[in-house]
Amino acid sequence: RTEATPHPAVPASGPLPPTPKLTNTPLHRHEKEAARALADLYQDLVTDVSQMSPEAARYVRTRPWMTPELMQKWGVGWIPGNGRSLFRKNYLVYTHRNERGEVISYSGRDLSFEEKWETWLQQGRLEGKKPNKHRYVTGFHKGQELYGGFASRLKEPYVRESLDKYGLVVVEGMNDVIRLEELGVAAVALTSNRATDHQIQTLTRFAQQTSNNRITLFLFLPRLRRRRGGGVQRPALEIGGMPHRPSTRLFQPNTRR
């Protein structure tokens, strides 16, 4: 009696199947009707603190640079319960656009995050219970985008001036981008503390095209603690392997995020 030796479906030495490319489809031409209906959700966002929930109003008031004008420009605001929202009322909503300026998704900042974080710490950092500061729509590949990286910004005079003076400024979060605009500095955000390979490629291209290949990492470091011996822990924002001139500026503005 002989037994056939099973053959693997793919030879060990054979090529691996290509990894599917992650893309974010603009909502206005999404295949799902429910997604298309959200393309203009940013128009429903409330930017007047007098019309917000107490939690949202308190969050915005403690960040005076979050003016109604800037919030409207960036598509940021509190969402009323009108049945179209992907987020509950205790979130501040942010609009995400691609390089063409098309709306591709939304995210929400949990207005109760600080309280949830303190509770989590007091309960001993329970595994699987760590609260998230931001909530992103399922299916949104944020590592494929840069917040604030839409081309129409180049038409604004302050953006050209900022690029000439500081280079391409890279920050971590959405609020950082808005805060810096209020200061006259144009920035893009990773929406993370680590850049993906795709973001690095995009940053390199942006720097080559707009800022003479200069990139400035604008780091917010309030969380850093000094080790014994005077050393400082690794900064929260990490970008590795990027072919650009070394960053020469390290700022720590006194701002709430």
XYZ file of N, CA and C in Angstrom:
771
model
N 0.847 -1.192 0.000
C 0.000 0.000 0.000
C 0.876 1.234 0.000
N 0.582 2.100 -0.881
C 1.335 3.349 -0.922
C 0.385 4.506 -0.675
N 0.907 5.551 -0.091
C 0.118 6.745 0.174
C 0.708 7.917 -0.597
N -0.160 8.617 -1.244
C 0.298 9.773 -2.020
C 0.749 10.877 -1.082
N 1.828 11.497 -1.449
C 2.322 12.634 -0.676
C 1.565 13.886 -1.095
N 0.903 14.553 -0.155
C 0.150 15.760 -0.538
C 1.077 16.853 -1.039
N 0.639 17.541 -2.044
C 1.422 18.643 -2.608
C 0.888 19.964 -2.072
N 1.761 20.838 -1.701
C 1.284 22.148 -1.240
C 0.617 22.907 -2.372
N -0.351 23.725 -2.025
C -1.066 24.503 -3.040
C -0.127 25.468 -3.751
N 0.837 25.996 -3.023
C 1.812 26.918 -3.601
C 3.200 26.405 -3.259
N 4.055 26.149 -4.228
C 5.409 25.671 -3.921
C 6.117 26.627 -2.983
N 6.951 26.026 -2.121
C 7.660 26.851 -1.139
C 8.541 27.885 -1.810
N 9.047 27.534 -2.994
C 9.947 28.448 -3.686
C 9.218 29.381 -4.646
N 7.908 29.216 -4.743
C 7.143 30.011 -5.683
C 6.903 31.424 -5.185
N 6.464 32.306 -6.054
C 6.221 33.699 -5.654
C 5.002 33.817 -4.750
N 5.080 34.730 -3.826
C 3.951 34.990 -2.946
C 2.928 35.857 -3.673
N 1.659 35.676 -3.364
C 0.653 36.523 -4.013
C 0.866 37.976 -3.639
N 0.606 38.884 -4.557
C 0.828 40.307 -4.262
C -0.075 40.788 -3.136
N 0.466 41.658 -2.317
C -0.320 42.243 -1.236
C -1.268 43.291 -1.810
N -2.560 43.168 -1.520
C -3.497 44.152 -2.069
C -3.187 45.559 -1.575
N -3.278 46.525 -2.471
C -2.982 47.911 -2.122
C -4.161 48.518 -1.375
N -3.866 49.130 -0.244
C -4.903 49.768 0.548
C -5.209 51.145 -0.027
N -6.466 51.419 -0.212
C -6.878 52.721 -0.725
C -8.105 53.208 0.043
N -8.286 54.504 0.054
C -9.466 55.117 0.657
C -10.302 55.745 -0.450
N -11.488 55.226 -0.645
C -12.371 55.731 -1.690
C -13.079 56.997 -1.225
N -13.042 58.063 -2.004
C -13.803 59.264 -1.637
C -15.267 58.912 -1.407
N -15.837 59.468 -0.371
C -17.191 59.075 0.007
C -18.217 59.410 -1.067
N -18.009 60.477 -1.823
C -19.028 60.878 -2.795
C -19.155 59.893 -3.950
N -18.160 59.027 -4.138
C -18.267 57.997 -5.170
C -18.044 56.596 -4.601
N -18.386 56.432 -3.344
C -18.282 55.133 -2.691
C -19.354 54.198 -3.240
N -19.055 52.901 -3.257
C -20.013 51.928 -3.787
C -21.236 51.764 -2.894
N -21.095 52.107 -1.617
C -22.211 51.957 -0.688
C -22.970 53.277 -0.561
N -24.281 53.187 -0.682
C -25.113 54.389 -0.612
C -24.992 55.086 0.736
N -24.914 54.292 1.808
C -24.815 54.880 3.147
C -23.553 55.715 3.284
N -22.460 55.263 2.662
C -21.208 56.016 2.708
C -21.316 57.290 1.878
N -21.947 57.195 0.715
C -22.098 58.385 -0.138
C -22.911 59.465 0.569
N -23.858 59.044 1.382
C -24.707 60.004 2.087
C -23.941 60.795 3.135
N -22.757 60.314 3.507
C -21.962 60.985 4.533
C -20.916 61.935 3.954
N -20.872 62.049 2.641
C -19.832 62.871 2.011
C -19.885 64.322 2.475
N -21.070 64.815 2.786
C -21.198 66.210 3.225
C -21.584 66.318 4.696
N -21.292 65.292 5.476
C -21.616 65.321 6.901
C -20.942 66.494 7.609
N -19.790 66.912 7.106
C -19.052 68.013 7.741
C -19.880 69.290 7.794
N -20.866 69.405 6.908
C -21.715 70.593 6.909
C -22.653 70.622 8.119
N -22.851 69.475 8.752
C -23.724 69.399 9.927
C -22.987 69.695 11.227
N -21.670 69.787 11.176
C -20.898 69.933 12.404
C -21.097 71.317 13.020
N -21.298 71.336 14.315
C -21.546 72.574 15.050
C -20.224 73.159 15.525
N -19.988 74.426 15.222
C -18.748 75.093 15.636
C -18.995 76.213 16.644
N -20.235 76.504 16.936
C -20.603 77.529 17.916
C -20.741 76.854 19.276
N -19.893 77.231 20.225
C -19.893 76.547 21.522
C -21.229 76.693 22.244
N -21.974 77.744 21.958
C -23.264 77.940 22.622
C -24.290 76.902 22.195
N -24.019 76.207 21.087
C -24.940 75.196 20.581
C -24.420 73.776 20.797
N -23.282 73.645 21.459
C -22.686 72.330 21.696
C -23.148 71.749 23.024
N -22.863 70.473 23.204
C -23.079 69.848 24.501
C -22.111 70.471 25.503
N -22.387 70.386 26.804
C -21.464 70.956 27.793
C -20.052 70.398 27.669
N -19.940 69.096 27.384
C -18.613 68.482 27.268
C -17.854 69.030 26.062
N -18.547 69.133 24.932
C -17.897 69.650 23.725
C -17.530 71.120 23.882
N -18.424 71.897 24.470
C -18.146 73.322 24.670
C -16.949 73.517 25.583
N -16.855 72.710 26.634
C -15.720 72.826 27.553
C -14.422 72.467 26.840
N -14.450 71.427 26.020
C -13.252 71.006 25.282
C -12.764 72.134 24.374
N -13.665 72.757 23.645
C -13.280 73.810 22.700
C -12.845 75.070 23.435
N -13.543 75.426 24.501
C -13.202 76.652 25.232
C -11.812 76.576 25.861
N -11.386 75.392 26.242
C -10.050 75.256 26.831
C -8.962 75.221 25.768
N -9.353 75.330 24.519
C -8.413 75.412 23.398
C -8.789 76.639 22.574
N -8.428 77.822 23.043
C -8.895 79.068 22.418
C -8.489 79.229 20.965
N -7.480 78.513 20.526
C -7.092 78.575 19.123
C -8.101 77.852 18.224
N -9.012 77.075 18.813
C -10.051 76.380 18.059
C -11.189 77.358 17.780
N -10.948 78.280 16.872
C -11.956 79.286 16.555
C -13.023 78.689 15.632
N -14.220 79.258 15.621
C -15.253 78.766 14.703
C -14.797 78.794 13.249
N -14.023 79.819 12.888
C -13.560 79.933 11.497
C -12.634 78.780 11.129
N -11.680 78.476 12.007
C -10.765 77.374 11.720
C -11.486 76.035 11.749
N -12.409 75.866 12.673
C -13.150 74.614 12.749
C -13.983 74.396 11.490
N -14.615 75.451 10.997
C -15.383 75.332 9.760
C -14.474 75.017 8.583
N -13.332 75.669 8.542
C -12.394 75.448 7.440
C -11.918 74.003 7.398
N -11.640 73.431 8.563
C -11.097 72.078 8.632
C -12.171 70.996 8.773
N -13.413 71.393 8.868
C -14.464 70.391 9.021
C -14.402 69.715 10.371
N -14.308 70.517 11.421
C -14.230 70.004 12.788
C -15.404 70.568 13.577
N -16.034 69.735 14.391
C -17.112 70.255 15.210
C -17.865 69.164 15.940
N -18.789 69.600 16.745
C -19.641 68.676 17.494
C -20.799 68.256 16.606
N -21.174 66.990 16.695
C -22.240 66.487 15.835
C -23.532 66.339 16.629
N -24.602 66.979 16.196
C -25.888 66.805 16.877
C -26.488 65.447 16.533
N -27.450 65.023 17.307
C -28.077 63.723 17.049
C -29.107 63.815 15.952
N -28.634 63.868 14.713
C -29.560 64.025 13.590
C -29.748 62.747 12.783
N -29.218 61.625 13.280
C -29.406 60.362 12.583
C -28.385 60.084 11.506
N -27.549 61.057 11.139
C -26.557 60.836 10.087
C -25.175 60.577 10.643
N -25.006 60.709 11.920
C -23.669 60.650 12.496
C -23.218 59.221 12.753
N -21.918 58.995 12.535
C -21.302 57.722 12.895
C -20.834 57.744 14.336
N -20.944 58.902 14.982
C -20.415 59.080 16.328
C -21.519 59.537 17.272
N -21.359 59.159 18.525
C -22.300 59.620 19.537
C -22.006 61.076 19.886
N -22.855 61.651 20.717
C -22.751 63.070 21.014
C -21.522 63.435 21.835
N -20.863 62.452 22.432
C -19.699 62.782 23.263
C -18.399 62.719 22.466
N -18.492 62.980 21.164
C -17.306 63.021 20.309
C -17.237 64.365 19.587
N -16.005 64.854 19.407
C -15.761 65.971 18.505
C -15.282 65.355 17.195
N -15.921 65.714 16.098
C -15.697 65.031 14.823
C -14.722 65.816 13.949
N -13.845 65.073 13.260
C -12.853 65.641 12.338
C -13.085 65.062 10.945
N -12.941 65.905 9.937
C -13.099 65.487 8.547
C -11.737 65.175 7.947
N -11.643 64.052 7.251
C -10.382 63.649 6.615
C -10.534 63.720 5.094
N -9.555 64.341 4.455
C -9.569 64.512 3.000
C -8.301 63.923 2.383
N -8.397 63.554 1.109
C -7.222 63.060 0.394
C -6.483 64.226 -0.255
N -5.480 63.923 -1.049
C -4.673 64.989 -1.660
C -5.495 65.877 -2.587
N -6.557 65.334 -3.152
C -7.413 66.122 -4.038
C -8.423 66.969 -3.267
N -8.459 66.802 -1.959
C -9.407 67.546 -1.147
C -10.748 66.864 -1.001
N -10.875 65.633 -1.487
C -12.132 64.899 -1.390
C -12.279 64.290 0.005
N -13.490 64.319 0.538
C -13.748 63.732 1.852
C -13.670 62.213 1.743
N -12.817 61.614 2.566
C -12.655 60.166 2.526
C -13.096 59.488 3.816
N -13.202 60.250 4.905
C -13.640 59.630 6.154
C -13.799 60.700 7.229
N -14.213 60.225 8.398
C -14.331 61.079 9.580
C -13.753 60.329 10.770
N -13.339 61.082 11.763
C -12.901 60.470 13.015
C -13.464 61.283 14.165
N -13.483 60.682 15.353
C -14.042 61.369 16.504
C -13.096 61.344 17.688
N -13.002 62.455 18.378
C -12.193 62.567 19.589
C -13.126 62.376 20.775
N -12.866 61.352 21.583
C -13.705 61.045 22.732
C -13.560 62.151 23.772
N -14.639 62.867 24.028
C -14.593 63.985 24.970
C -14.516 63.522 26.416
N -14.720 62.229 26.644
C -14.619 61.666 27.994
C -13.322 60.892 28.184
N -12.385 61.069 27.253
C -11.171 60.253 27.287
C -10.386 60.417 28.579
N -10.190 61.654 29.028
C -9.369 61.882 30.217
C -9.935 61.152 31.435
N -11.257 61.206 31.609
C -11.875 60.506 32.729
C -11.719 58.993 32.596
N -11.927 58.486 31.377
C -11.780 57.048 31.140
C -10.337 56.607 31.370
N -9.387 57.458 30.996
C -7.972 57.128 31.170
C -7.616 57.032 32.650
N -8.070 57.992 33.433
C -7.793 57.972 34.867
C -8.417 56.750 35.529
N -9.626 56.401 35.118
C -10.287 55.210 35.663
C -9.501 53.958 35.320
N -9.025 53.894 34.092
C -8.243 52.735 33.646
C -6.956 52.602 34.455
N -6.307 53.729 34.730
C -5.087 53.704 35.536
C -5.390 53.253 36.961
N -6.463 53.772 37.531
C -6.818 53.431 38.905
C -7.206 51.964 39.049
N -7.722 51.382 37.984
C -8.130 49.978 38.014
C -6.986 49.028 37.679
N -5.783 49.569 37.563
C -4.617 48.720 37.341
C -4.295 48.409 35.906
N -4.701 49.279 34.990
C -4.382 49.103 33.565
C -4.863 47.749 33.050
N -6.128 47.477 33.196
C -6.698 46.197 32.801
C -6.471 45.934 31.316
N -5.991 44.727 31.013
C -5.706 44.364 29.629
C -6.994 44.340 28.814
N -6.928 44.924 27.628
C -8.090 44.960 26.758
C -9.084 46.052 27.084
N -8.818 46.832 28.123
C -9.740 47.891 28.540
C -9.162 49.290 28.340
N -7.988 49.377 27.732
C -7.350 50.670 27.545
C -8.214 51.556 26.646
N -8.582 52.743 27.118
C -9.454 53.607 26.304
C -8.709 54.227 25.129
N -9.429 54.494 24.073
C -8.872 55.137 22.889
C -9.279 56.603 22.851
N -8.311 57.458 22.578
C -8.611 58.890 22.493
C -9.412 59.205 21.244
N -9.087 58.526 20.148
C -9.751 58.788 18.872
C -10.416 57.521 18.352
N -11.524 57.712 17.702
C -12.241 56.617 17.059
C -12.269 56.886 15.562
N -11.855 55.883 14.790
C -11.836 56.028 13.338
C -12.881 55.109 12.715
N -13.435 55.540 11.608
C -14.443 54.755 10.921
C -13.819 53.461 10.419
N -14.516 52.354 10.620
C -14.037 51.058 10.152
C -13.821 51.096 8.639
N -12.677 50.591 8.200
C -12.365 50.575 6.777
C -11.529 51.753 6.318
N -11.326 52.737 7.197
C -10.482 53.883 6.846
C -9.027 53.534 7.115
N -8.209 53.599 6.088
C -6.786 53.275 6.210
C -6.024 54.576 6.461
N -5.936 54.965 7.717
C -5.344 56.270 8.032
C -3.857 56.315 7.716
N -3.198 55.162 7.683
C -1.783 55.124 7.353
C -1.489 55.416 5.898
N -2.531 55.550 5.085
C -2.367 55.892 3.671
C -2.506 57.387 3.423
N -2.778 58.142 4.467
C -3.070 59.561 4.291
C -2.248 60.415 5.248
N -2.187 61.697 4.942
C -1.634 62.709 5.839
C -2.730 63.734 6.088
N -3.058 63.957 7.344
C -4.078 64.950 7.657
C -3.541 66.335 7.298
N -4.297 67.042 6.468
C -3.849 68.355 6.005
C -3.021 68.297 4.745
N -2.948 67.138 4.115
C -2.095 66.987 2.941
C -2.796 67.198 1.618
N -3.829 68.037 1.587
C -4.528 68.265 0.323
C -3.903 69.447 -0.416
N -3.819 69.298 -1.732
C -3.025 70.208 -2.568
C -3.533 71.639 -2.571
N -4.825 71.846 -2.370
C -5.367 73.208 -2.460
C -4.792 74.135 -1.395
N -4.199 73.590 -0.346
C -3.589 74.439 0.686
C -2.439 75.266 0.125
N -1.812 74.768 -0.935
C -0.671 75.483 -1.508
C -1.074 76.843 -2.081
N -2.363 77.054 -2.286
C -2.831 78.337 -2.810
C -2.866 79.416 -1.731
N -2.759 79.010 -0.469
C -2.822 79.977 0.625
C -1.440 80.587 0.849
N -1.341 81.913 0.879
C -0.032 82.574 1.013
C 0.759 82.116 2.232
N 0.092 81.920 3.367
C 0.836 81.562 4.575
C 1.497 80.193 4.440
N 0.896 79.318 3.625
C 1.461 77.980 3.449
C 2.795 78.068 2.720
N 2.846 78.850 1.654
C 4.104 79.013 0.923
C 5.159 79.646 1.815
N 4.767 80.650 2.581
C 5.720 81.310 3.478
C 6.244 80.334 4.529
N 5.362 79.511 5.065
C 5.758 78.543 6.082
C 6.704 77.493 5.511
N 6.400 77.003 4.313
C 7.263 76.003 3.682
C 8.652 76.571 3.423
N 8.719 77.827 2.991
C 10.016 78.455 2.737
C 10.806 78.655 4.029
N 10.105 78.953 5.113
C 10.774 79.272 6.375
C 11.127 78.034 7.190
N 10.176 77.092 7.282
C 10.359 75.946 8.175
C 10.541 74.616 7.456
N 10.280 74.571 6.153
C 10.242 73.288 5.480
C 8.887 72.633 5.704
N 8.779 71.378 5.344
C 7.542 70.631 5.548
C 7.463 70.208 7.011
N 6.514 70.768 7.734
C 6.379 70.496 9.164
C 5.480 69.279 9.360
N 5.964 68.316 10.130
C 5.239 67.071 10.380
C 4.920 66.967 11.863
N 3.649 66.725 12.173
C 3.216 66.601 13.560
C 2.469 65.287 13.739
N 2.016 65.066 14.959
C 1.372 63.791 15.277
C -0.137 63.815 15.062
N -0.834 64.839 15.578
C -2.285 64.795 15.599
C -2.969 65.903 14.833
N -4.291 65.732 14.668
C -5.085 66.698 13.925
C -5.087 68.068 14.598
N -5.245 68.077 15.920
C -5.258 69.359 16.632
C -3.951 70.118 16.466
N -2.849 69.384 16.356
C -1.555 70.031 16.159
C -1.544 70.837 14.860
N -2.128 70.261 13.807
C -2.182 70.947 12.514
C -2.989 72.237 12.622
N -4.146 72.150 13.277
C -5.021 73.317 13.400
C -4.381 74.385 14.280
N -3.775 73.957 15.373
C -3.110 74.896 16.277
C -1.991 75.645 15.559
N -1.200 74.930 14.773
C -0.086 75.569 14.080
C -0.571 76.515 12.990
N -1.678 76.185 12.351
C -2.204 77.123 11.351
C -2.554 78.448 12.009
N -3.114 78.388 13.215
C -3.448 79.613 13.933
C -2.197 80.439 14.212
N -1.038 79.771 14.262
C 0.236 80.451 14.488
C 0.950 80.799 13.184
N 0.314 80.476 12.049
C 0.914 80.785 10.764
C 1.897 79.755 10.265
N 1.825 78.538 10.799
C 2.724 77.455 10.387
C 1.897 76.359 9.728
N 2.278 75.973 8.518
C 1.567 74.921 7.793
C 2.174 73.562 8.126
N 1.328 72.616 8.525
C 1.813 71.297 8.921
C 0.892 70.214 8.386
N 1.416 69.002 8.352
C 0.614 67.813 8.070
C 0.802 66.847 9.230
N -0.197 65.997 9.465
C -0.150 65.085 10.607
C -0.240 63.636 10.170
N 0.443 62.790 10.943
C 0.406 61.351 10.707
C -0.844 60.710 11.292
N -1.519 61.383 12.220
C -2.603 60.827 13.037
C -2.137 59.561 13.752
N -0.886 59.553 14.117
C -0.275 58.427 14.818
C 1.075 58.901 15.333
N 1.710 58.077 16.192
C 3.051 58.434 16.654
C 4.131 57.709 15.866
N 3.741 57.078 14.777
C 4.714 56.380 13.934
C 4.263 56.470 12.481
N 5.170 56.792 11.593
C 4.844 56.915 10.176
C 4.860 55.553 9.503
N 3.901 55.323 8.611
C 3.903 54.121 7.794
C 4.852 54.327 6.610
N 5.190 53.241 5.938
C 6.049 53.352 4.757
C 5.406 54.256 3.708
N 4.110 54.126 3.546
C 3.415 54.948 2.549
C 3.475 56.422 2.926
N 3.302 56.730 4.200
C 3.389 58.126 4.636
C 4.791 58.680 4.438
N 5.798 57.867 4.685
C 7.176 58.311 4.473
C 7.411 58.646 3.001
N 6.892 57.803 2.118
C 7.023 58.072 0.686
C 6.316 59.372 0.307
N 5.133 59.574 0.875
C 4.380 60.793 0.576
C 5.091 62.024 1.116
N 5.603 61.941 2.338
C 6.331 63.065 2.920
C 7.567 63.405 2.098
N 8.262 62.391 1.648
C 9.449 62.616 0.825
C 9.074 63.338 -0.465
N 7.998 62.885 -1.085
C 7.537 63.525 -2.329
C 7.108 64.965 -2.073
N 6.336 65.178 -1.007
C 5.911 66.542 -0.674
C 7.115 67.459 -0.461
N 8.104 66.959 0.292
C 9.278 67.779 0.606
C 10.064 68.118 -0.651
N 10.185 67.165 -1.549
C 10.907 67.413 -2.792
C 10.186 68.440 -3.661
N 8.858 68.407 -3.634
C 8.071 69.267 -4.515
C 7.813 70.657 -3.944
N 7.811 70.782 -2.609
C 7.330 72.039 -2.025
C 8.301 72.746 -1.095
N 9.281 72.037 -0.535
C 10.092 72.677 0.517
C 11.588 72.434 0.359
N 12.035 72.255 -0.877
C 13.463 72.059 -1.123
C 14.022 70.903 -0.300
N 13.210 69.851 -0.181
C 13.614 68.618 0.504
C 13.915 68.838 1.987
N 13.249 69.824 2.601
C 13.430 70.078 4.035
C 12.199 69.630 4.803
N 12.432 68.887 5.865
C 11.355 68.415 6.732
C 11.695 68.776 8.168
N 10.724 69.333 8.865
C 10.896 69.670 10.272
C 9.914 68.852 11.099
N 10.422 68.130 12.072
C 9.564 67.375 12.980
C 9.179 68.289 14.130
N 7.917 68.570 14.245
C 7.401 69.475 15.268
C 6.816 68.596 16.358
N 7.618 68.307 17.371
C 7.241 67.294 18.347
C 6.643 67.899 19.599
N 5.567 67.301 20.062
C 4.957 67.670 21.328
C 5.371 66.613 22.344
N 6.138 67.017 23.358
C 6.754 66.037 24.240
C 6.343 66.154 25.706
N 5.109 66.484 26.027
C 4.772 66.600 27.449
C 4.784 65.275 28.175
N 4.705 64.164 27.423
C 4.631 62.858 28.071
C 6.001 62.293 28.412
N 7.054 62.903 27.890
C 8.377 62.337 28.098
C 8.815 62.470 29.549
N 9.414 61.419 30.050
C 9.942 61.436 31.413
C 11.438 61.155 31.344
N 12.193 61.838 32.196
C 13.634 61.640 32.183
C 14.006 60.342 32.889
N 14.885 59.607 32.244
C 15.394 58.398 32.872
C 16.443 58.759 33.910
N 16.811 57.786 34.689
C 17.917 58.003 35.614
C 19.183 58.261 34.802
N 19.957 59.219 35.238
C 21.165 59.552 34.504
C 20.963 60.717 33.560
N 19.737 61.254 33.509
C 19.517 62.464 32.727
C 19.103 62.239 31.294
N 19.029 60.973 30.853
C 18.617 60.737 29.480
C 17.129 60.970 29.310
N 16.698 61.115 28.067
C 15.288 61.325 27.772
C 14.797 60.166 26.926
N 13.587 59.702 27.199
C 13.028 58.613 26.422
C 12.860 59.021 24.971
N 12.714 58.019 24.120
C 12.544 58.276 22.700
C 11.313 59.146 22.471
N 11.399 60.149 21.602
C 10.246 61.001 21.342
C 9.043 60.195 20.863
N 7.865 60.755 21.098
C 6.641 60.045 20.744
C 6.501 59.879 19.240
N 7.016 60.817 18.476
C 6.884 60.776 17.028
C 8.140 60.187 16.414
N 7.974 59.118 15.646
C 9.120 58.452 15.050
C 8.947 58.384 13.541
N 9.940 58.836 12.820
C 9.964 58.694 11.372
C 11.340 58.181 11.008
N 11.398 56.985 10.491
C 12.696 56.384 10.216
C 12.941 56.198 8.731
N 14.204 56.223 8.345
C 14.580 55.919 6.977
C 14.137 56.945 5.954
N 13.928 58.169 6.365
C 13.439 59.174 5.435
C 14.600 59.998 4.877
N 14.770 60.056 3.557
C 15.883 60.807 2.973
C 15.613 62.301 2.954
N 15.915 62.981 4.041
C 15.719 64.421 4.095
C 16.807 65.030 4.953
N 16.917 66.336 4.887
C 17.908 67.007 5.721
C 17.529 66.839 7.188
N 18.507 66.723 8.067
C 18.192 66.534 9.487
C 17.325 67.658 10.026
N 16.394 67.287 10.892
C 15.544 68.287 11.530
C 16.390 69.165 12.438
N 16.158 70.455 12.376
C 16.952 71.381 13.186
C 16.125 72.065 14.261
N 14.841 71.761 14.322
C 13.978 72.432 15.284
C 13.213 71.410 16.112
N 13.116 71.698 17.371
C 12.347 70.852 18.267
C 11.577 71.775 19.193
N 10.292 71.890 18.954
C 9.469 72.833 19.689
C 8.617 72.112 20.712
N 8.308 72.796 21.784
C 7.374 72.300 22.765
C 6.404 73.421 23.123
N 5.498 73.766 22.205
C 4.573 74.852 22.500
C 3.653 74.495 23.649
N 3.279 75.488 24.416
C 2.387 75.283 25.552
C 0.956 75.291 25.040
N 0.484 74.139 24.590
C -0.844 74.055 24.003
C -1.516 72.770 24.411
N -2.814 72.823 24.535
C -3.582 71.642 24.887
C -3.975 70.925 23.616
N -3.896 69.606 23.654
C -4.231 68.813 22.489
C -5.508 68.055 22.748
